[in-house]
PDB file of C-alpha atoms in Angstrom:
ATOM      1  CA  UNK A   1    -167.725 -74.724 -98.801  1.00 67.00           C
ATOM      2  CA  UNK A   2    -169.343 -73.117 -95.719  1.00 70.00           C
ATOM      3  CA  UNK A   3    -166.049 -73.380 -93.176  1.00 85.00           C
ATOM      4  CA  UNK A   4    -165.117 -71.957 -89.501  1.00 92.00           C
ATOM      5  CA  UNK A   5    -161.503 -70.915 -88.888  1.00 94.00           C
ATOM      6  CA  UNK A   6    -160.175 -70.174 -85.592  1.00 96.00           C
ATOM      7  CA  UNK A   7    -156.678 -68.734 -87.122  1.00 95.00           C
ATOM      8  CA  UNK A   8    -154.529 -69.204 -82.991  1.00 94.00           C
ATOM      9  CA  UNK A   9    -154.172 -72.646 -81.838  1.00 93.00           C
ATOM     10  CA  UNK A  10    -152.264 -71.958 -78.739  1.00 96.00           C
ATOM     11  CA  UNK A  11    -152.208 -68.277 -76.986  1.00 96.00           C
ATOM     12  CA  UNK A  12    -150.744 -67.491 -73.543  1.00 97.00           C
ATOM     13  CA  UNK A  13    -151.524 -64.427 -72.395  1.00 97.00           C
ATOM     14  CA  UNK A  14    -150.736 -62.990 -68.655  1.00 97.00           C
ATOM     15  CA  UNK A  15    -153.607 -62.754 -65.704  1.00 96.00           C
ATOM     16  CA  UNK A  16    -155.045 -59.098 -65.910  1.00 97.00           C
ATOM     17  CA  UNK A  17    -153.758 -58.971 -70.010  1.00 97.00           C
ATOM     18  CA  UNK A  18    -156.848 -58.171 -72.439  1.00 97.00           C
ATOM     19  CA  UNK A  19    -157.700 -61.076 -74.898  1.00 97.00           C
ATOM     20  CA  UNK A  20    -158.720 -61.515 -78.004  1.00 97.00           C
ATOM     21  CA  UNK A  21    -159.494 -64.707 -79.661  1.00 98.00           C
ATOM     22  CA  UNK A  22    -160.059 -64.397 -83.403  1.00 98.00           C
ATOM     23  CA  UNK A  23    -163.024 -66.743 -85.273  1.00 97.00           C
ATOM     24  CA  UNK A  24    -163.882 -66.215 -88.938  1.00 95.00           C
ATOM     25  CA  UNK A  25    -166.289 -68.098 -91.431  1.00 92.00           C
ATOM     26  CA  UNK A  26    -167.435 -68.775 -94.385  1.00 89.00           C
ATOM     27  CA  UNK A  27    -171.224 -68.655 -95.200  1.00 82.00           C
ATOM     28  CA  UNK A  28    -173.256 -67.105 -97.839  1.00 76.00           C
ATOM     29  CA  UNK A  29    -176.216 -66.519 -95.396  1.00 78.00           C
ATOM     30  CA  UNK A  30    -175.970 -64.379 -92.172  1.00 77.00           C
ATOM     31  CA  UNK A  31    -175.111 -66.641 -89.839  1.00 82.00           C
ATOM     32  CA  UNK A  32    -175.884 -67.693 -86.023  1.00 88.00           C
ATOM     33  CA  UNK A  33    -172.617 -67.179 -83.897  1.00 91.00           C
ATOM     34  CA  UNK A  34    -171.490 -69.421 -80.461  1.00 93.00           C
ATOM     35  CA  UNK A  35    -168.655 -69.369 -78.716  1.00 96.00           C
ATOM     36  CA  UNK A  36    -168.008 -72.445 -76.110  1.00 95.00           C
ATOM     37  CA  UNK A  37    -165.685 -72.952 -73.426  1.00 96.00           C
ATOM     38  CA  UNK A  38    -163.965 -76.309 -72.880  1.00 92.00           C
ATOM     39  CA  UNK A  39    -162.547 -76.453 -69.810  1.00 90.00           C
ATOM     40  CA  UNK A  40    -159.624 -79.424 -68.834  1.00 84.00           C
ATOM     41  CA  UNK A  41    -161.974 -82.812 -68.656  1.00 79.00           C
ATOM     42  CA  UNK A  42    -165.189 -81.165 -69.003  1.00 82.00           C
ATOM     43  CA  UNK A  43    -167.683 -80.706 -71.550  1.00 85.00           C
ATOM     44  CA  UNK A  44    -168.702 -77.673 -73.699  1.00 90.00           C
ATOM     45  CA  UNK A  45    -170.188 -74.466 -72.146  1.00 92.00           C
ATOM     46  CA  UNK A  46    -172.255 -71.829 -73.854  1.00 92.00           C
ATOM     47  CA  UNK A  47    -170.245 -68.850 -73.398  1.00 96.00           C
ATOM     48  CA  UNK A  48    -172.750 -66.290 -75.664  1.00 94.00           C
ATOM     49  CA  UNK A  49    -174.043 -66.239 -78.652  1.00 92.00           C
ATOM     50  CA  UNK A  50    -175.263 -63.892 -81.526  1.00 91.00           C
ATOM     51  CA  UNK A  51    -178.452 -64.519 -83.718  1.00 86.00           C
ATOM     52  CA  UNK A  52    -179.583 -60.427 -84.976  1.00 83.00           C
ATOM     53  CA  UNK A  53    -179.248 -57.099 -83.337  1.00 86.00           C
ATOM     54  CA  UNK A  54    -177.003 -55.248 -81.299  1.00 88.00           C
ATOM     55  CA  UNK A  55    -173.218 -57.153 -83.154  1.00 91.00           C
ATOM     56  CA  UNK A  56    -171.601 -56.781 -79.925  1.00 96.00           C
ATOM     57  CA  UNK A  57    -172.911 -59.257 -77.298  1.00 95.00           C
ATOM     58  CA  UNK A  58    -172.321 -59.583 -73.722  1.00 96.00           C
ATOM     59  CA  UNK A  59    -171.812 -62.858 -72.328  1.00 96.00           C
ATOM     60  CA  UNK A  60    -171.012 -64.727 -69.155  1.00 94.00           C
ATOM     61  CA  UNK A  61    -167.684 -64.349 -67.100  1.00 93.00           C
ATOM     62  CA  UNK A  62    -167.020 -61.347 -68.520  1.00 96.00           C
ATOM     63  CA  UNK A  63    -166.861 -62.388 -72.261  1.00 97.00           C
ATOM     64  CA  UNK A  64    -167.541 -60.783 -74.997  1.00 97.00           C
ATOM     65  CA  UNK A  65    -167.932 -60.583 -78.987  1.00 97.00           C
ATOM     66  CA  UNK A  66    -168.482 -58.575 -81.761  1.00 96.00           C
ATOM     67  CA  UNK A  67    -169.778 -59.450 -84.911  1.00 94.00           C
ATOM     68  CA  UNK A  68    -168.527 -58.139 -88.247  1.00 94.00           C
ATOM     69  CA  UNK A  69    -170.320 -58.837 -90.965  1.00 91.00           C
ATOM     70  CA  UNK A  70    -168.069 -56.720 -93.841  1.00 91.00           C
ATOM     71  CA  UNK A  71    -164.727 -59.192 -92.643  1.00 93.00           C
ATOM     72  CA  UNK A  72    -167.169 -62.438 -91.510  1.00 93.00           C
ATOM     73  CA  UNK A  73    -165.679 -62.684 -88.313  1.00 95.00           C
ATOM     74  CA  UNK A  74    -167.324 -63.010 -84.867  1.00 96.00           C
ATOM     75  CA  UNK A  75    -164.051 -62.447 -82.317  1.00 98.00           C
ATOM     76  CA  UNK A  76    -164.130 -62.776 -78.942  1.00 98.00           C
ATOM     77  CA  UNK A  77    -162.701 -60.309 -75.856  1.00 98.00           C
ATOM     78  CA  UNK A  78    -161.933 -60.087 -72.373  1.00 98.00           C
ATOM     79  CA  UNK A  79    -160.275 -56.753 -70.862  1.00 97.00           C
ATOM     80  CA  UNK A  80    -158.666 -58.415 -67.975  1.00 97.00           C
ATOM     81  CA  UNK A  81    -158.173 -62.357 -68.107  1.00 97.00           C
ATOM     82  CA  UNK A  82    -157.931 -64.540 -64.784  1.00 96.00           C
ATOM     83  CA  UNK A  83    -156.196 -67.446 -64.477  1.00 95.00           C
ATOM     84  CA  UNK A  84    -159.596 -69.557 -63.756  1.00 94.00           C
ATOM     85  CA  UNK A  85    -160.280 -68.382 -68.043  1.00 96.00           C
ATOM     86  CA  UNK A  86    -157.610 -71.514 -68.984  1.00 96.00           C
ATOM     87  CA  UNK A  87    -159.568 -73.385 -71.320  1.00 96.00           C
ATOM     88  CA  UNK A  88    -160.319 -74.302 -75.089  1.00 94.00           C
ATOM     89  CA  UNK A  89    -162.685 -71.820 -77.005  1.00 97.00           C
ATOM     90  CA  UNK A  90    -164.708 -72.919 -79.910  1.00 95.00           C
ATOM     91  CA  UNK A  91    -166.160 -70.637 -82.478  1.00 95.00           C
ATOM     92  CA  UNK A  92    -169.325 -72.544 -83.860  1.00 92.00           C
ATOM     93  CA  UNK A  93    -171.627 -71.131 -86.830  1.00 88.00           C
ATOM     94  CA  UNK A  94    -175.228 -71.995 -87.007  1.00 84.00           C
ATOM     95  CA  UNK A  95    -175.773 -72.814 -91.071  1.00 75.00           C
ATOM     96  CA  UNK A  96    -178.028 -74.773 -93.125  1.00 71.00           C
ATOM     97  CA  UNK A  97    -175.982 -77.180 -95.011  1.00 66.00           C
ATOM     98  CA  UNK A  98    -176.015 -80.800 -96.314  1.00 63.00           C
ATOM     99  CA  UNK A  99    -180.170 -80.509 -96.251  1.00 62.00           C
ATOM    100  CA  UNK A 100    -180.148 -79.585 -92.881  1.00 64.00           C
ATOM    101  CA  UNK A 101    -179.278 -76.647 -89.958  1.00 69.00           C
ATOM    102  CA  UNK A 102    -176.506 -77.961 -88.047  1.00 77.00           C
ATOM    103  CA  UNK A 103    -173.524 -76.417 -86.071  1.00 84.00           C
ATOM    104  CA  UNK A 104    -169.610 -76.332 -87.972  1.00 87.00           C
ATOM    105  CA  UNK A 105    -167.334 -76.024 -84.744  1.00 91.00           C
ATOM    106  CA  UNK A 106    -163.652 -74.639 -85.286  1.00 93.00           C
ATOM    107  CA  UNK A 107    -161.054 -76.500 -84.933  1.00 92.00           C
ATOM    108  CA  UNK A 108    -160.501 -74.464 -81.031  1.00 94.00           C
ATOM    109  CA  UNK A 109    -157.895 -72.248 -79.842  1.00 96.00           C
ATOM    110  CA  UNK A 110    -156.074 -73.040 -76.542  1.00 95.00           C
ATOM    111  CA  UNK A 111    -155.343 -70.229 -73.802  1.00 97.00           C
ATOM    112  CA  UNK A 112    -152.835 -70.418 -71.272  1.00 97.00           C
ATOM    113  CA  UNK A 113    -152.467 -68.013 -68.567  1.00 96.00           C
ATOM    114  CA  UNK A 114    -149.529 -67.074 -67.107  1.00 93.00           C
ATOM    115  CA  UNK A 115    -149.462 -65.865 -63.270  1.00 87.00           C
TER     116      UNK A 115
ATOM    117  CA  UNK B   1    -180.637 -80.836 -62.284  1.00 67.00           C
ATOM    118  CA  UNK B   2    -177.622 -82.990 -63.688  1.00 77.00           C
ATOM    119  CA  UNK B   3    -178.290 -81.936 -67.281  1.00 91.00           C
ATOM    120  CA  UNK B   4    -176.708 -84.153 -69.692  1.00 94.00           C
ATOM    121  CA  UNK B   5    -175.152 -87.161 -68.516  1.00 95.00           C
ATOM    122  CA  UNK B   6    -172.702 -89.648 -70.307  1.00 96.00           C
ATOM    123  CA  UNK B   7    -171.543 -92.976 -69.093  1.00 95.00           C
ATOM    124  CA  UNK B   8    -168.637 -94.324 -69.334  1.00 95.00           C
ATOM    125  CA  UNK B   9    -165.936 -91.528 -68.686  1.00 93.00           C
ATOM    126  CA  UNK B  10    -163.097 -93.341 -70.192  1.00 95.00           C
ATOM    127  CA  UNK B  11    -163.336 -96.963 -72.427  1.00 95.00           C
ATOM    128  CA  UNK B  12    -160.522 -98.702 -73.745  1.00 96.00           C
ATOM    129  CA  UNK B  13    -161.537-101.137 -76.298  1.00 96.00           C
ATOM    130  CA  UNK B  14    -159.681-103.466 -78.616  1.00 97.00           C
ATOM    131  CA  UNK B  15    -160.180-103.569 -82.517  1.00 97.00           C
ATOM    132  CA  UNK B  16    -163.729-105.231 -83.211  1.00 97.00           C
ATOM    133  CA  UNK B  17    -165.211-105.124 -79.785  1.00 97.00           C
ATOM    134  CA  UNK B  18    -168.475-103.157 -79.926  1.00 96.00           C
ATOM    135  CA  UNK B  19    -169.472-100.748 -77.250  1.00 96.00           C
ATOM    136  CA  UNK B  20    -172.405 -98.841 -76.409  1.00 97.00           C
ATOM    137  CA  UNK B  21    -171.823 -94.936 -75.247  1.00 97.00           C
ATOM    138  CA  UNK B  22    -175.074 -93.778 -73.585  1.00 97.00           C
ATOM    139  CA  UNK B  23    -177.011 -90.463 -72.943  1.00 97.00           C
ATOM    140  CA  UNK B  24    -179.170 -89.006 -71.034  1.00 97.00           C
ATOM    141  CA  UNK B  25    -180.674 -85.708 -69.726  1.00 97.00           C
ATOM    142  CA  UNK B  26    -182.899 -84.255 -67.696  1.00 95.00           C
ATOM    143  CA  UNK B  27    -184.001 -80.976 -69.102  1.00 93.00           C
ATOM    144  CA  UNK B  28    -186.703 -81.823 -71.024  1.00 93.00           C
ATOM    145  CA  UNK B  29    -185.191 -81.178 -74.642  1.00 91.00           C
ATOM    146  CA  UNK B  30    -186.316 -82.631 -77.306  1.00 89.00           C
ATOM    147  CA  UNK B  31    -183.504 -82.716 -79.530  1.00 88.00           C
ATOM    148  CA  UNK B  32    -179.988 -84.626 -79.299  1.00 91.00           C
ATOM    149  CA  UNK B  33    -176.387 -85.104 -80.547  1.00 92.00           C
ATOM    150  CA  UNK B  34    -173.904 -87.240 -80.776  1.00 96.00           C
ATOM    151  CA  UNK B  35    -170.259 -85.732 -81.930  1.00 95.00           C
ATOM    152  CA  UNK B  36    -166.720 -86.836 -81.612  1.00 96.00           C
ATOM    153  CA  UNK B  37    -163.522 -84.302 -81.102  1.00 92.00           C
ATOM    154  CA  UNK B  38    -160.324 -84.901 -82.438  1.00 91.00           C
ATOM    155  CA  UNK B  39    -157.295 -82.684 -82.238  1.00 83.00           C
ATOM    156  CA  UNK B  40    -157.085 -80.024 -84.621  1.00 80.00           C
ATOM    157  CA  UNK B  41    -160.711 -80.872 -86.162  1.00 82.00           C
ATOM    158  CA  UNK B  42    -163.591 -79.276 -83.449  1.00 84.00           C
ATOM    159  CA  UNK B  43    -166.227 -81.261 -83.277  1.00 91.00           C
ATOM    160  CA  UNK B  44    -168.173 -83.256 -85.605  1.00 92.00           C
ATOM    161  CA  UNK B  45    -171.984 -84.415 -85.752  1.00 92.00           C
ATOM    162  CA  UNK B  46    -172.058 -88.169 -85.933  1.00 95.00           C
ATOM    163  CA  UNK B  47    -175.860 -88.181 -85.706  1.00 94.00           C
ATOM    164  CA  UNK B  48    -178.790 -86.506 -84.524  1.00 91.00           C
ATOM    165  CA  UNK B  49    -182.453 -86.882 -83.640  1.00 90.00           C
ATOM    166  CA  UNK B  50    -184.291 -84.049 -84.076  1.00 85.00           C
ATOM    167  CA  UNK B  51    -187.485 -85.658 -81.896  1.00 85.00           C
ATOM    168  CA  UNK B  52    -188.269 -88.805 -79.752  1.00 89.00           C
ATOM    169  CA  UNK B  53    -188.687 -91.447 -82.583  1.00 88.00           C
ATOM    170  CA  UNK B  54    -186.387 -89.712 -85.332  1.00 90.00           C
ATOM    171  CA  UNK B  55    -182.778 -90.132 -85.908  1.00 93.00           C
ATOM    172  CA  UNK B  56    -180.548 -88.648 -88.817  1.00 90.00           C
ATOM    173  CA  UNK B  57    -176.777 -88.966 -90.119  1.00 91.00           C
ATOM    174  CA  UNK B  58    -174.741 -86.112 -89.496  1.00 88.00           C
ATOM    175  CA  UNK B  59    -171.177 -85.522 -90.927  1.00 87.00           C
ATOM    176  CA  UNK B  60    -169.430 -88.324 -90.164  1.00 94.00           C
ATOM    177  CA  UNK B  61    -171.804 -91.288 -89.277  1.00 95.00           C
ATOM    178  CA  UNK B  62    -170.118 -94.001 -90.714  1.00 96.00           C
ATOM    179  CA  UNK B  63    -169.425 -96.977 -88.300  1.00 96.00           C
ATOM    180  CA  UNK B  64    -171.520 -95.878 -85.832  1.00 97.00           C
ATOM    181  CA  UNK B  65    -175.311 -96.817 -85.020  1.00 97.00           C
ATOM    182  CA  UNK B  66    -177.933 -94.947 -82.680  1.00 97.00           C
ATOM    183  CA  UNK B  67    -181.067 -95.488 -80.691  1.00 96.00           C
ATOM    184  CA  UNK B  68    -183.162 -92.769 -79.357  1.00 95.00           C
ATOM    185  CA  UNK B  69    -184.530 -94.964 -76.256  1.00 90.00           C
ATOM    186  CA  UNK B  70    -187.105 -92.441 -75.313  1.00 94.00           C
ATOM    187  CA  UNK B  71    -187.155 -88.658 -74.513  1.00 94.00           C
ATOM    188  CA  UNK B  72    -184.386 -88.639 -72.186  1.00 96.00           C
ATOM    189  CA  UNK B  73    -181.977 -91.112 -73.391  1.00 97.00           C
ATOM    190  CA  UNK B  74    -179.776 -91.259 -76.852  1.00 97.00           C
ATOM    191  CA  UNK B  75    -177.098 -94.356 -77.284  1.00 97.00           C
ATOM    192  CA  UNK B  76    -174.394 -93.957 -79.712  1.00 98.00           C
ATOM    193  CA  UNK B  77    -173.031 -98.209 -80.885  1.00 97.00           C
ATOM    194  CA  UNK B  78    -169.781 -98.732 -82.181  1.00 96.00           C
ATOM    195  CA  UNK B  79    -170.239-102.348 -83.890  1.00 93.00           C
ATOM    196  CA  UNK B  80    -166.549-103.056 -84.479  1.00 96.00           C
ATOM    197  CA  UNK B  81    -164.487-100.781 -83.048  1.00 95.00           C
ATOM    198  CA  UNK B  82    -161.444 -98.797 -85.448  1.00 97.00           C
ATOM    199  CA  UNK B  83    -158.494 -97.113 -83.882  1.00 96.00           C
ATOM    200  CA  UNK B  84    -159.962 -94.188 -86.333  1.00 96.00           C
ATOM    201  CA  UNK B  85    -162.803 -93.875 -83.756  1.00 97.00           C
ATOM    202  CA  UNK B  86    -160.625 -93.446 -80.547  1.00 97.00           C
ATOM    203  CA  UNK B  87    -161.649 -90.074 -79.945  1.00 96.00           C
ATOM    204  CA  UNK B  88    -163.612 -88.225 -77.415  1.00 94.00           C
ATOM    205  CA  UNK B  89    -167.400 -88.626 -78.023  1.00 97.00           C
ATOM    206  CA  UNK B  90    -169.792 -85.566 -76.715  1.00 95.00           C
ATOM    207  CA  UNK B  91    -173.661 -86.283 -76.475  1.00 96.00           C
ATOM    208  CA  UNK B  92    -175.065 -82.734 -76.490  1.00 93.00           C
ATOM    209  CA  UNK B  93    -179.318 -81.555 -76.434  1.00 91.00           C
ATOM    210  CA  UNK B  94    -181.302 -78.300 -77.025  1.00 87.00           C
ATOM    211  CA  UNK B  95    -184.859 -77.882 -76.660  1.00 84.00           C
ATOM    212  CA  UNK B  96    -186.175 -78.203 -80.124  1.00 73.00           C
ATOM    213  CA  UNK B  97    -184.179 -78.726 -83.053  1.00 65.00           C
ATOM    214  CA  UNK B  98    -183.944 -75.704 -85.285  1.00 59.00           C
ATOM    215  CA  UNK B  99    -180.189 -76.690 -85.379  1.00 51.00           C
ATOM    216  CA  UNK B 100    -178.627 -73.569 -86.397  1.00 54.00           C
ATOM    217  CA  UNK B 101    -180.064 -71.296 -83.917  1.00 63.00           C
ATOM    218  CA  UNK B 102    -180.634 -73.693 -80.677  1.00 73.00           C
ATOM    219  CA  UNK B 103    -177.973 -73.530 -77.659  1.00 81.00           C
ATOM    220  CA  UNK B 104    -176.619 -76.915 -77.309  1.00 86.00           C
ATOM    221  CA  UNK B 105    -176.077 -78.060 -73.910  1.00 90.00           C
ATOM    222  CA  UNK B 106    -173.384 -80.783 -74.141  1.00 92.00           C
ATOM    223  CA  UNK B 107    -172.196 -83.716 -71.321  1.00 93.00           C
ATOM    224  CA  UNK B 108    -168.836 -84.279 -70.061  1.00 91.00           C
ATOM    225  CA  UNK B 109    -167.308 -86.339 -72.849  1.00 93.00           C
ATOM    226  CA  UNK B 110    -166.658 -90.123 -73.266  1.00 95.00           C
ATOM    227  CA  UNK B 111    -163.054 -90.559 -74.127  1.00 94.00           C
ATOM    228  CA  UNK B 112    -162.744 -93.427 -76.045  1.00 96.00           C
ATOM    229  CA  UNK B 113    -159.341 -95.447 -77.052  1.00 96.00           C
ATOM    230  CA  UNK B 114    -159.237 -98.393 -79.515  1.00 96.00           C
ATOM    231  CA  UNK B 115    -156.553-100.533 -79.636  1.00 96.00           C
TER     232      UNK B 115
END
């Protein structure tokens, strides 16, 4: 069954420590690739995303991801992280499944930034 | 530019009472969501409508009805409310619906409590 796992529920890492959130999935297809950014009370933003090309992607506030296709995984890095990054990331995989393209989300992984 | 808007922000409802959750935005997309988050579970499609006119089941559609309005605005109805459907309910829109490959733009969240 096609599946996203986001492996860290909770990480804490300390402002200015590099980051690396880990998102793998299960598809028999090449994929399309998201990652989201919850922050506390607000809704979902697009943080990049990866549909063919270059498998590492830039995307905004300093975020970015690499895809992987030998270990299906599509992780995403910052080198320094700032407090303001304290959010809930989503890893979400573009598939067509159930007779129709639609969006699996992971179940999110929580950072926490220490001062 | 708002984007996509949600009304109410919070609901408390007790078991049986129906409630609608409504949607709007302003960006001229022609495609919209409705999914719920739940702790530990991402998010999940309730239902979608790919066009003005059109509306599908997604993953998890049961006990819930919706009504695209008109371009801009997508209501999700909870009949008889559950305590399984206090959650936090996310309308979300992209431009066309290709579903796999569209950015989603999502609203601030409903967060929903049944008693």
């Amino acid at each position: 069954a096609q599946s996203v796992t986001q492996p860290d529920i909770h990480i804490t890492v300390s402002e200015g420590a590099s980051l690396e959130l880990r998102c793998n999935y299960s598809y028999g297809a090449t994929p399309y690739l998201f990652w989201y950014v919850q922050s506390p009370g607000q809704g979902l933003q697009l943080l990049l995303k990866y549909f063919s090309g270059d498998t590492l992607v830039q995307g905004i506030k300093g975020f970015e991801a690499e895809f992987k296709r030998s270990q299906s995984s599509f992780n995403l890095r910052k080198p320094s992280v700032h407090w303001s990054d304290a959010a809930e990331y989503f890893c979400a995989v573009g598939m067509f499944s159930g007779g129709y393209n639609k969006l699996i989300f992971g179940a999110g992984t929580r950072l926490a930034v220490h001062p | 530019n708002a984007g996509v808007t949600q009304t109410p922000k919070f609901q408390v409802l007790k078991t049986g009472q129906s409630m609608t959750l409504q949607c709007a935005q302003d960006m001229n997309h022609n495609s919209m969501y409705w999914y719920r988050q739940d702790p530990g579970m991402g998010l999940r499609l309730i239902y979608y409508s790919a066009s003005e006119g059109t509306t599908d089941k997604g993953e998890v559609p049961n006990g819930y009805n919706v009504s695209r309005l008109n371009k801009r605005e997508f209501s999700l109805r909870l009949e008889s409310a559950a305590p399984s459907q206090t959650s936090v309910y996310f309308c979300a829109s992209s431009e066309r619906f290709q579903g796999s490959t569209d950015t989603q733009y999502f609203g601030p969240g409903t967060r929903l409590t049944v008693l």
